[in-house]
Coordinates of C-alpha atoms and ligand atoms in Angstrom, one line a residue:
M69 CA 344.0 17.1 5.3
S70 CA 346.7 15.4 7.4
D71 CA 347.9 14.8 11.0
N72 CA 349.5 17.7 11.3
D73 CA 346.4 19.4 9.8
P74 CA 344.6 21.6 12.0
Q75 CA 342.0 19.0 13.3
T76 CA 338.4 20.0 12.8
T77 CA 335.5 18.8 14.6
E78 CA 332.0 18.8 12.9
A79 CA 329.5 20.4 15.0
G80 CA 325.9 21.4 12.9
G81 CA 327.9 21.7 9.7
K82 CA 330.7 23.9 11.5
I83 CA 334.3 23.0 11.8
R84 CA 336.5 23.9 15.0
C85 CA 340.0 24.9 13.9
D86 CA 342.4 24.2 16.3
A87 CA 345.1 26.1 14.7
C88 CA 345.7 28.5 17.3
P89 CA 344.1 28.9 21.3
V90 CA 340.8 30.7 20.0
L91 CA 339.7 27.5 18.8
C92 CA 337.1 28.9 16.5
Y93 CA 334.2 27.3 15.1
I94 CA 333.4 28.5 11.5
R95 CA 329.7 27.8 9.8
P96 CA 330.4 26.5 6.0
G97 CA 331.5 29.7 3.7
M98 CA 333.0 31.7 6.4
A99 CA 336.6 32.2 8.0
G100 CA 337.8 32.3 11.0
A101 CA 338.9 34.9 13.4
C102 CA 342.1 35.3 11.9
D103 CA 340.6 35.6 8.1
R104 CA 343.4 32.8 7.7
Y105 CA 341.0 29.4 8.0
A106 CA 337.8 29.2 6.5
N107 CA 335.1 26.4 6.4
H108 CA 335.4 25.1 2.5
D109 CA 332.5 22.8 1.9
G110 CA 333.5 21.0 4.5
K111 CA 337.2 21.4 5.1
L112 CA 339.3 23.5 6.6
V113 CA 341.5 25.1 4.4
R114 CA 344.2 27.9 4.8
L115 CA 343.0 31.0 2.7
D116 CA 346.4 32.6 1.3
P117 CA 348.8 30.7 -0.6
H118 CA 351.5 29.1 0.1
I119 CA 354.3 30.5 -0.8
V120 CA 357.3 28.8 -2.8
L121 CA 360.6 30.9 -3.4
N122 CA 362.1 30.1 -6.9
R123 CA 365.5 31.2 -7.2
A124 CA 364.6 31.2 -11.2
L125 CA 362.8 34.1 -11.1
E126 CA 363.7 37.6 -11.0
D127 CA 361.0 39.8 -9.9
G128 CA 360.6 39.4 -6.5
Q129 CA 357.3 40.5 -6.5
K130 CA 355.7 38.6 -9.4
L131 CA 353.9 35.5 -8.6
V132 CA 353.5 32.5 -10.5
E133 CA 350.7 29.8 -9.9
F134 CA 351.9 26.5 -10.3
S135 CA 349.5 24.7 -8.1
R136 CA 345.7 25.7 -7.0
G137 CA 343.6 23.2 -5.2
A138 CA 345.3 19.7 -6.1
D139 CA 348.1 17.5 -5.5
W140 CA 351.0 19.5 -5.8
S141 CA 353.0 18.0 -9.0
G142 CA 356.2 17.7 -7.2
D143 CA 358.0 19.5 -10.2
I144 CA 360.0 21.4 -7.7
V145 CA 360.7 19.0 -5.3
G146 CA 364.6 18.4 -4.8
Q147 CA 365.6 21.5 -6.7
P148 CA 367.8 23.5 -5.5
T149 CA 365.9 26.7 -7.0
A150 CA 362.8 25.8 -4.6
F151 CA 362.5 27.2 -1.0
V152 CA 359.4 26.3 0.6
T153 CA 358.7 29.3 3.2
A154 CA 356.0 29.1 5.9
I155 CA 354.3 32.1 4.5
G156 CA 350.4 30.7 4.2
A157 CA 352.0 27.0 5.5
G158 CA 349.4 27.3 8.7
T159 CA 350.0 26.4 12.3
T160 CA 350.0 23.4 14.2
Y161 CA 349.2 23.7 18.0
P162 CA 349.4 22.9 20.6
D163 CA 353.1 23.3 20.1
Y164 CA 353.9 19.6 20.3
K165 CA 352.6 18.6 16.8
P166 CA 354.9 18.3 14.6
A167 CA 355.7 21.8 12.6
P168 CA 352.8 21.8 9.0
F169 CA 355.6 21.0 6.8
I170 CA 359.0 19.1 7.0
V171 CA 360.2 19.2 3.8
S172 CA 363.5 17.5 2.0
S173 CA 365.2 18.7 -0.7
Q174 CA 368.7 18.1 -2.2
V175 CA 371.3 20.3 -2.6
D176 CA 374.6 19.8 -4.2
G177 CA 374.3 16.3 -3.4
I178 CA 373.0 17.0 0.4
D179 CA 370.1 16.1 1.7
M180 CA 368.4 19.3 3.4
I181 CA 365.4 19.7 5.6
T182 CA 363.5 22.8 6.0
V183 CA 360.7 23.0 9.0
V184 CA 358.4 25.4 8.3
T185 CA 355.4 26.9 10.4
E186 CA 353.9 30.2 11.1
G187 CA 354.5 30.9 14.4
I188 CA 352.1 32.2 16.8
F189 CA 354.5 35.0 18.8
S190 CA 353.0 36.5 22.0
Y191 CA 356.6 37.7 22.8
C192 CA 357.0 40.1 19.6
G193 CA 357.1 43.7 18.1
V194 CA 359.0 45.8 15.9
K195 CA 361.8 48.5 16.1
V196 CA 360.9 50.9 14.2
K197 CA 364.1 53.8 12.7
I198 CA 362.9 57.2 12.0
D199 CA 365.7 59.0 9.8
T200 CA 364.8 62.6 11.0
D201 CA 366.4 65.4 13.3
R202 CA 363.1 66.2 14.2
F203 CA 362.0 65.6 17.6
L204 CA 359.5 63.0 18.0
G205 CA 358.7 63.1 21.6
P206 CA 361.0 62.5 24.6
E207 CA 363.0 59.3 25.4
R208 CA 360.3 56.7 27.2
N209 CA 357.4 58.7 26.3
L210 CA 354.3 56.6 25.1
V211 CA 353.5 56.0 21.5
R212 CA 350.1 55.5 20.5
A213 CA 348.1 54.2 17.8
Q214 CA 344.0 55.2 17.8
G215 CA 344.7 56.5 21.0
E216 CA 345.8 52.9 22.3
P217 CA 349.3 52.7 24.2
V218 CA 351.4 50.9 21.8
G219 CA 355.0 51.5 22.5
H220 CA 357.6 54.3 23.6
V221 CA 360.5 56.5 22.3
T222 CA 363.7 54.5 22.6
T223 CA 367.1 55.9 22.4
G224 CA 367.7 57.7 19.5
E225 CA 370.5 56.8 17.2
Y226 CA 372.9 58.9 14.6
G227 CA 370.5 60.6 12.8
S228 CA 367.8 58.9 13.4
Q229 CA 364.7 58.7 16.2
M230 CA 364.0 54.6 17.2
L231 CA 360.3 53.7 18.6
S232 CA 360.2 50.2 20.0
L233 CA 356.5 48.9 19.6
G234 CA 354.8 45.9 21.0
G235 CA 355.9 43.6 23.4
V236 CA 354.0 41.2 26.0
H237 CA 353.9 44.2 28.2
H238 CA 351.7 45.7 25.4
L239 CA 350.0 43.1 23.8
T240 CA 348.6 41.0 26.8
G241 CA 349.4 43.9 29.8
G242 CA 346.7 46.6 29.1
S243 CA 343.2 46.6 28.1
K244 CA 341.8 44.3 26.0
K245 CA 341.4 47.6 23.4
A246 CA 344.8 48.1 23.4
G247 CA 346.0 44.5 23.2
R248 CA 344.2 44.6 19.9
V249 CA 345.3 47.8 18.6
T250 CA 348.5 46.8 19.4
C251 CA 348.2 43.4 17.5
E252 CA 346.9 45.6 14.5
T253 CA 349.5 48.4 14.3
L254 CA 352.1 45.6 14.4
L255 CA 350.5 43.7 11.6
N256 CA 350.3 46.6 9.7
L257 CA 353.6 47.8 9.9
S258 CA 355.3 44.5 9.4
N259 CA 353.3 43.9 6.2
G260 CA 354.8 47.3 4.7
H261 CA 351.6 49.4 5.6
S262 CA 351.5 52.8 7.0
V263 CA 350.3 53.3 10.1
E264 CA 349.6 57.1 12.1
L265 CA 352.0 57.1 15.6
T266 CA 351.6 60.0 17.9
V267 CA 354.0 60.3 20.9
D268 CA 352.7 61.9 24.3
D269 CA 353.9 65.4 24.3
G270 CA 355.2 65.1 20.9
A271 CA 354.7 64.4 17.0
T272 CA 352.4 62.5 15.1
V273 CA 354.0 60.4 12.7
L274 CA 353.1 58.5 9.6
V275 CA 355.4 55.6 9.1
Q276 CA 355.6 52.9 6.4
A277 CA 358.6 50.5 5.9
G278 CA 361.1 51.6 3.1
L279 CA 359.5 54.9 2.6
P280 CA 360.0 58.4 3.7
P281 CA 358.6 59.4 7.6
I282 CA 355.8 62.3 7.5
V283 CA 356.5 64.1 10.6
N284 CA 353.4 66.5 11.7
G285 CA 352.3 66.4 8.0
M286 CA 355.6 66.8 6.2
K287 CA 357.6 64.7 4.3
E288 CA 361.0 64.1 5.4
E289 CA 363.4 64.3 2.8
R290 CA 367.1 64.2 4.0
M291 CA 368.8 62.0 6.8
R292 CA 370.9 64.9 8.3
V293 CA 375.1 64.5 7.1
G294 CA 376.3 63.9 10.6
C295 CA 375.8 66.3 14.0
G296 CA 376.9 69.4 14.4
S297 CA 380.6 69.0 15.0
A298 CA 380.7 65.9 12.5
A299 CA 379.9 68.5 9.7
I300 CA 382.2 71.1 10.8
G301 CA 385.1 68.7 10.4
M302 CA 383.6 67.2 7.2
F303 CA 383.5 70.5 5.6
A304 CA 386.0 73.0 6.8
K305 CA 388.2 73.1 4.4
Q306 CA 385.7 73.7 1.8
W307 CA 384.8 76.8 4.0
F308 CA 388.1 77.6 4.8
G309 CA 389.3 80.9 3.1
K310 CA 385.2 81.7 2.2
I311 CA 383.6 82.5 5.2
D312 CA 385.2 83.8 9.0
D313 CA 382.8 81.7 11.3
V314 CA 380.1 78.9 10.5
V315 CA 377.5 77.4 13.0
V316 CA 376.0 74.1 12.2
V317 CA 372.8 73.9 14.5
D318 CA 372.1 71.0 16.0
D319 CA 370.1 69.9 19.0
H320 CA 372.8 67.5 20.3
I321 CA 376.3 68.5 19.4
T322 CA 376.2 72.3 17.9
G323 CA 379.5 72.7 15.7
V324 CA 381.5 76.4 15.6
L325 CA 384.3 76.3 13.0
S326 CA 386.3 78.9 14.7
E327 CA 386.7 76.9 17.9
H328 CA 386.4 73.3 16.9
Q329 CA 389.4 71.4 16.0
A330 CA 389.2 71.2 12.2
G331 CA 389.3 75.2 12.5
K332 CA 392.3 75.3 14.6
F333 CA 394.2 73.0 12.4
L334 CA 393.1 74.8 9.4
G335 CA 394.4 78.1 10.9
V336 CA 390.6 79.6 11.1
P337 CA 391.4 83.0 13.4
D338 CA 389.0 83.4 16.6
T339 CA 385.7 85.7 15.9
G340 CA 384.5 86.4 19.3
I341 CA 381.2 84.2 18.6
K342 CA 379.4 83.1 21.8
L343 CA 377.1 80.4 21.8
K344 CA 374.3 79.8 24.2
G345 CA 374.1 76.1 25.8
R346 CA 376.7 74.2 26.9
R347 CA 379.9 74.0 25.8
S348 CA 381.2 70.7 25.9
T349 CA 385.1 70.4 23.8
P350 CA 385.8 73.3 22.3
G351 CA 383.6 74.2 19.5
R352 CA 381.2 71.5 20.4
Y353 CA 378.2 72.7 21.9
F354 CA 375.1 70.6 24.0
Q355 CA 371.7 71.7 24.4
V356 CA 371.7 75.2 22.5
A357 CA 368.2 75.3 22.7
N358 CA 365.3 72.7 23.3
P359 CA 364.0 70.0 20.7
G360 CA 361.9 70.6 18.0
T361 CA 360.8 70.7 14.6
G362 CA 363.2 73.6 13.6
W363 CA 366.6 74.1 12.4
G364 CA 368.4 70.7 13.4
G365 CA 365.8 69.1 15.4
T366 CA 365.8 72.3 17.9
D367 CA 362.6 74.5 18.3
I368 CA 363.9 77.6 16.7
S369 CA 363.4 78.9 13.6
D370 CA 365.6 82.0 14.3
P371 CA 369.2 80.7 14.1
L372 CA 370.3 84.1 16.0
S373 CA 368.7 83.0 19.2
I374 CA 370.9 80.7 20.2
L375 CA 374.0 83.1 19.8
G376 CA 375.3 85.9 22.4
P377 CA 376.3 89.0 21.6
F378 CA 379.7 88.7 19.7
D379 CA 382.9 89.6 21.6
P380 CA 384.1 93.3 20.6
K381 CA 387.6 92.2 21.8
E382 CA 387.9 89.3 18.5
A383 CA 385.0 90.3 16.4
W384 CA 385.3 93.1 13.8
P385 CA 382.6 94.5 11.2
G386 CA 382.2 92.8 8.0
L387 CA 382.3 89.8 9.9
R388 CA 381.2 87.1 7.7
L389 CA 379.0 84.2 9.3
L390 CA 377.0 80.9 8.0
M391 CA 374.5 79.3 10.1
V392 CA 373.3 76.1 8.5
S393 CA 371.3 73.0 9.6
T394 CA 372.6 69.4 9.6
T395 CA 370.8 68.7 6.6
G396 CA 371.4 71.7 4.6
E397 CA 367.6 72.5 4.6
N398 CA 367.8 75.8 6.7
H399 CA 371.0 78.2 6.0
A400 CA 371.5 81.4 6.6
Y401 CA 374.3 84.3 5.8
F402 CA 374.9 87.3 8.1
E403 CA 377.8 89.9 8.1
L404 CA 378.3 92.2 11.1
D405 CA 377.4 96.0 11.1
E406 CA 379.4 98.4 12.8
R407 CA 377.9 97.6 16.0
L408 CA 379.1 94.2 15.7
R409 CA 375.6 92.9 15.1
P410 CA 374.5 90.6 12.6
V411 CA 372.6 91.5 9.5
E412 CA 371.0 88.7 6.9
R413 CA 372.5 89.1 3.5
D414 CA 371.9 87.1 0.5
L415 CA 374.0 83.5 0.4
P416 CA 376.9 84.1 -1.9
A417 CA 377.4 81.8 -4.8
A418 CA 380.5 80.6 -3.3
L419 CA 378.9 79.4 -0.2
A420 CA 375.9 78.2 -1.7
E421 CA 377.7 75.3 -2.9
S422 CA 379.0 74.5 0.5
V423 CA 375.2 73.9 1.7
E424 CA 374.5 71.9 -1.8
R425 CA 377.6 69.8 -0.5
I426 CA 376.0 69.0 2.8
K427 CA 372.5 68.3 1.3
E428 CA 374.5 66.1 -1.6
N429 CA 375.8 64.1 1.4
C430 CA 372.2 63.3 3.4
E431 CA 370.9 60.3 2.5
P432 CA 367.1 60.1 1.6
A433 CA 364.7 59.7 5.0
L434 CA 363.2 56.3 5.3
S435 CA 361.6 54.3 8.0
T436 CA 362.8 50.9 8.9
V437 CA 360.5 48.5 10.7
L438 CA 362.2 45.3 12.2
F439 CA 360.0 42.7 13.3
M440 CA 361.4 41.0 16.5
G441 CA 360.3 37.7 17.8
G442 CA 360.9 35.0 20.1
A443 CA 361.0 31.8 18.6
G444 CA 363.2 30.3 21.5
G445 CA 359.9 29.2 23.3
S446 CA 357.1 26.7 22.6
L447 CA 357.2 26.6 18.7
R448 CA 360.7 24.7 18.7
A449 CA 358.5 21.5 19.8
G450 CA 357.1 21.4 16.2
V451 CA 361.0 20.8 15.0
T452 CA 362.4 18.6 17.6
E453 CA 361.0 16.7 20.7
N454 CA 363.7 17.9 22.4
P455 CA 363.6 22.1 22.0
V456 CA 366.8 22.9 23.6
R457 CA 368.7 20.9 20.7
L458 CA 367.3 23.2 18.4
T459 CA 368.8 26.4 20.1
R460 CA 371.9 24.9 20.4
S461 CA 371.6 23.8 16.4
V462 CA 371.2 27.1 15.4
K463 CA 373.7 29.0 18.0
D464 CA 376.0 26.4 16.4
A465 CA 375.5 27.6 13.1
L466 CA 373.9 23.7 12.1
T467 CA 370.4 25.5 11.7
R468 CA 369.9 28.5 10.0
V469 CA 366.5 30.5 10.5
T470 CA 364.6 32.6 8.1
C471 CA 361.6 34.5 7.8
G472 CA 359.8 34.1 5.1
G473 CA 363.1 33.3 3.2
A474 CA 364.2 36.5 4.3
P475 CA 367.8 36.4 6.2
V476 CA 367.5 37.4 10.0
Y477 CA 369.9 38.6 13.0
I478 CA 369.7 36.0 16.1
W479 CA 370.4 37.9 19.6
P480 CA 373.3 36.2 21.5
G481 CA 372.4 34.9 24.7
G482 CA 369.9 32.6 25.5
G483 CA 366.7 31.4 23.5
I484 CA 366.2 32.3 19.6
T485 CA 365.4 36.1 19.7
F486 CA 365.4 37.0 16.0
M487 CA 365.0 40.3 14.2
V488 CA 364.3 40.6 10.5
D489 CA 363.9 43.4 8.2
V490 CA 360.2 43.5 6.8
T491 CA 361.1 44.8 3.5
R492 CA 363.2 41.6 3.1
L493 CA 359.7 39.3 2.8
P494 CA 357.4 38.8 0.3
Q495 CA 354.5 41.5 0.8
N496 CA 351.8 40.7 3.1
A497 CA 354.0 37.9 4.8
F498 CA 352.6 38.2 8.5
G499 CA 349.1 37.4 9.6
Y500 CA 347.4 37.4 13.1
V501 CA 345.2 35.5 15.8
P502 CA 343.0 37.7 17.9
T503 CA 344.4 36.3 21.3
P504 CA 346.8 38.5 20.3
A505 CA 349.4 37.8 18.8
L506 CA 351.2 37.8 15.1
V507 CA 351.6 35.2 12.8
A508 CA 354.9 35.6 11.4
P509 CA 356.7 32.5 9.0
I510 CA 359.3 30.8 10.0
E511 CA 362.1 28.5 8.5
F512 CA 364.6 26.4 10.3
T513 CA 367.2 24.7 7.3
M514 CA 369.5 22.2 8.3
R515 CA 371.1 19.1 6.4
R516 CA 368.8 15.7 7.2
D517 CA 371.6 14.1 9.7
D518 CA 371.9 17.2 11.7
Y519 CA 368.2 17.0 11.9
A520 CA 367.8 13.7 13.3
A521 CA 370.5 14.1 15.7
L522 CA 368.3 17.3 17.3
G523 CA 366.2 14.9 17.7
G524 CA 363.7 16.0 14.9
H525 CA 360.6 14.6 13.9
V526 CA 361.6 12.7 11.3
G527 CA 359.0 10.6 10.8
E528 CA 356.9 13.5 9.5
I529 CA 359.7 14.4 6.8
R530 CA 358.0 14.3 3.3
D531 CA 358.2 15.8 -0.2
L532 CA 356.0 18.2 -1.7
S533 CA 354.4 15.8 -3.8
T534 CA 352.5 14.3 -1.0
L535 CA 350.8 17.5 -0.5
R536 CA 347.6 19.3 -1.7
G537 CA 347.7 23.3 -1.8
N538 CA 347.2 26.3 -3.1
A539 CA 350.8 27.7 -3.8
L540 CA 352.2 30.4 -5.7
Q541 CA 356.1 30.7 -6.7
I542 CA 358.0 34.0 -6.0
G543 CA 361.2 34.8 -7.1
Q544 CA 363.2 35.7 -4.1
H545 CA 364.5 38.9 -3.1
P546 CA 367.6 39.7 -4.7
E547 CA 369.1 40.7 -1.6
N548 CA 368.6 38.1 0.1
P549 CA 371.3 34.9 0.5
W550 CA 369.6 31.3 -1.0
P551 CA 368.1 29.8 2.3
L552 CA 369.4 27.0 0.9
D553 CA 373.0 27.9 0.7
L554 CA 374.4 27.3 4.4
R555 CA 378.1 27.7 3.3
R556 CA 377.0 31.1 2.6
E557 CA 377.8 33.7 5.8
E558 CA 374.6 35.5 7.4
P559 CA 375.1 39.2 6.4
S560 CA 375.3 40.9 9.9
H561 CA 372.3 43.8 9.7
G562 CA 370.0 40.6 9.9
Ligands
SF4_93 S1 341.9 32.2 15.2 FE1 342.7 31.6 13.1 S2 344.0 30.0 13.6 FE2 342.9 30.8 15.5 S3 340.9 29.1 15.8 FE3 340.4 30.7 14.5 S4 340.6 30.6 12.4 FE4 341.8 29.1 13.6

């Protein structure tokens, strides 16, 4: 153990862990409340291996042990192919203690410092993007896990429904059970496990980062090609001459070919079609039905229910009409009879191709989970005695922030509020403590002289050969930039 390790106090064979405010007394052979630390033969040990990224290993999931229970050999020290992550590194508490690992390495002859810690985040949550047209529930409605409120539906995006889960209010502001369930939900989502969520007055959705969402028991296959109006714009030319009118049914903006600007440019004649809902601009209609899990995110299963009678001054018997949803999943072909009533017929082969083209242009529907946390608080004191200088150094791009070696997006403005795509981290990189709060790995990498300039704990810098541990090396995620390469631009997406 070193001065930076959680201090222990023996009391009848028990040892006290002070890596977080819970201050567990841990009996011999037992683990603490977070399952991260245990009492092993009277010593406090971190249970999970410490993860070191090795850019020479190709498979991002392959683990290669290089040290276990002994002094680290130091064979990776100074090698630009190795990066010490915070996963399994442990935590120091209270915050004024230096971070558990402040490690030096050489990159192209430059002395680099990486400060790593498993941060305890009371201010954190996840943003979930669910690629589906299906209505999950009204914006602002509560999202529940195990019946407890854990977040809410937030502003929908293009082709996706968005959930905002966790945050300090849900972690600390409700009942003890609500806080615990929120913490568990965030942990599972961040670690890439599936979680069932239910929206008040809405749907039940099974979410797992990087996999298709399952809405009310149905696996979502495709993300819409665009809104109804965009679909008209994209495919108008392919429909021209093969059909008299097309309606692309969409809960937000339903498009009508003959009225739409795209149809006008091509010279599609008026058809006398009448849509329910609110006309926004020519060929673009809002609120043709209620939101739901039917056609194009509406509640309809019969597309004709959004049409009024055709105008006899413009329509004609035999008029051909295609109605299709924004994913191509639902479609129907009609011809008007002598009384100008639509009669469903088999889809002609020439039109089947265009429906297939809509499907082809849809991307696979996925659930995306971004962990978002605030590292602009007391955690900074583990890096420097003058915390605001770390914030400034991050803003000035002198210090790179990574989360388990993955690139992060730092929000502009005050603090160090970051977001990370959880699929870019090694598996099970997140933990928790029952305060409740999430434990997330965070690394700060900078030049040694910059570290000294911001008031860093330079007396704590060490190389790995001085450390004992239980470590595994793992190949970095192929899409992640190498964390020690400070010359490389950060990706804009985070
Ligand atoms: S919850 Fe975990 S980190 Fe916190 S004191 Fe207990 S064992 Fe230590």
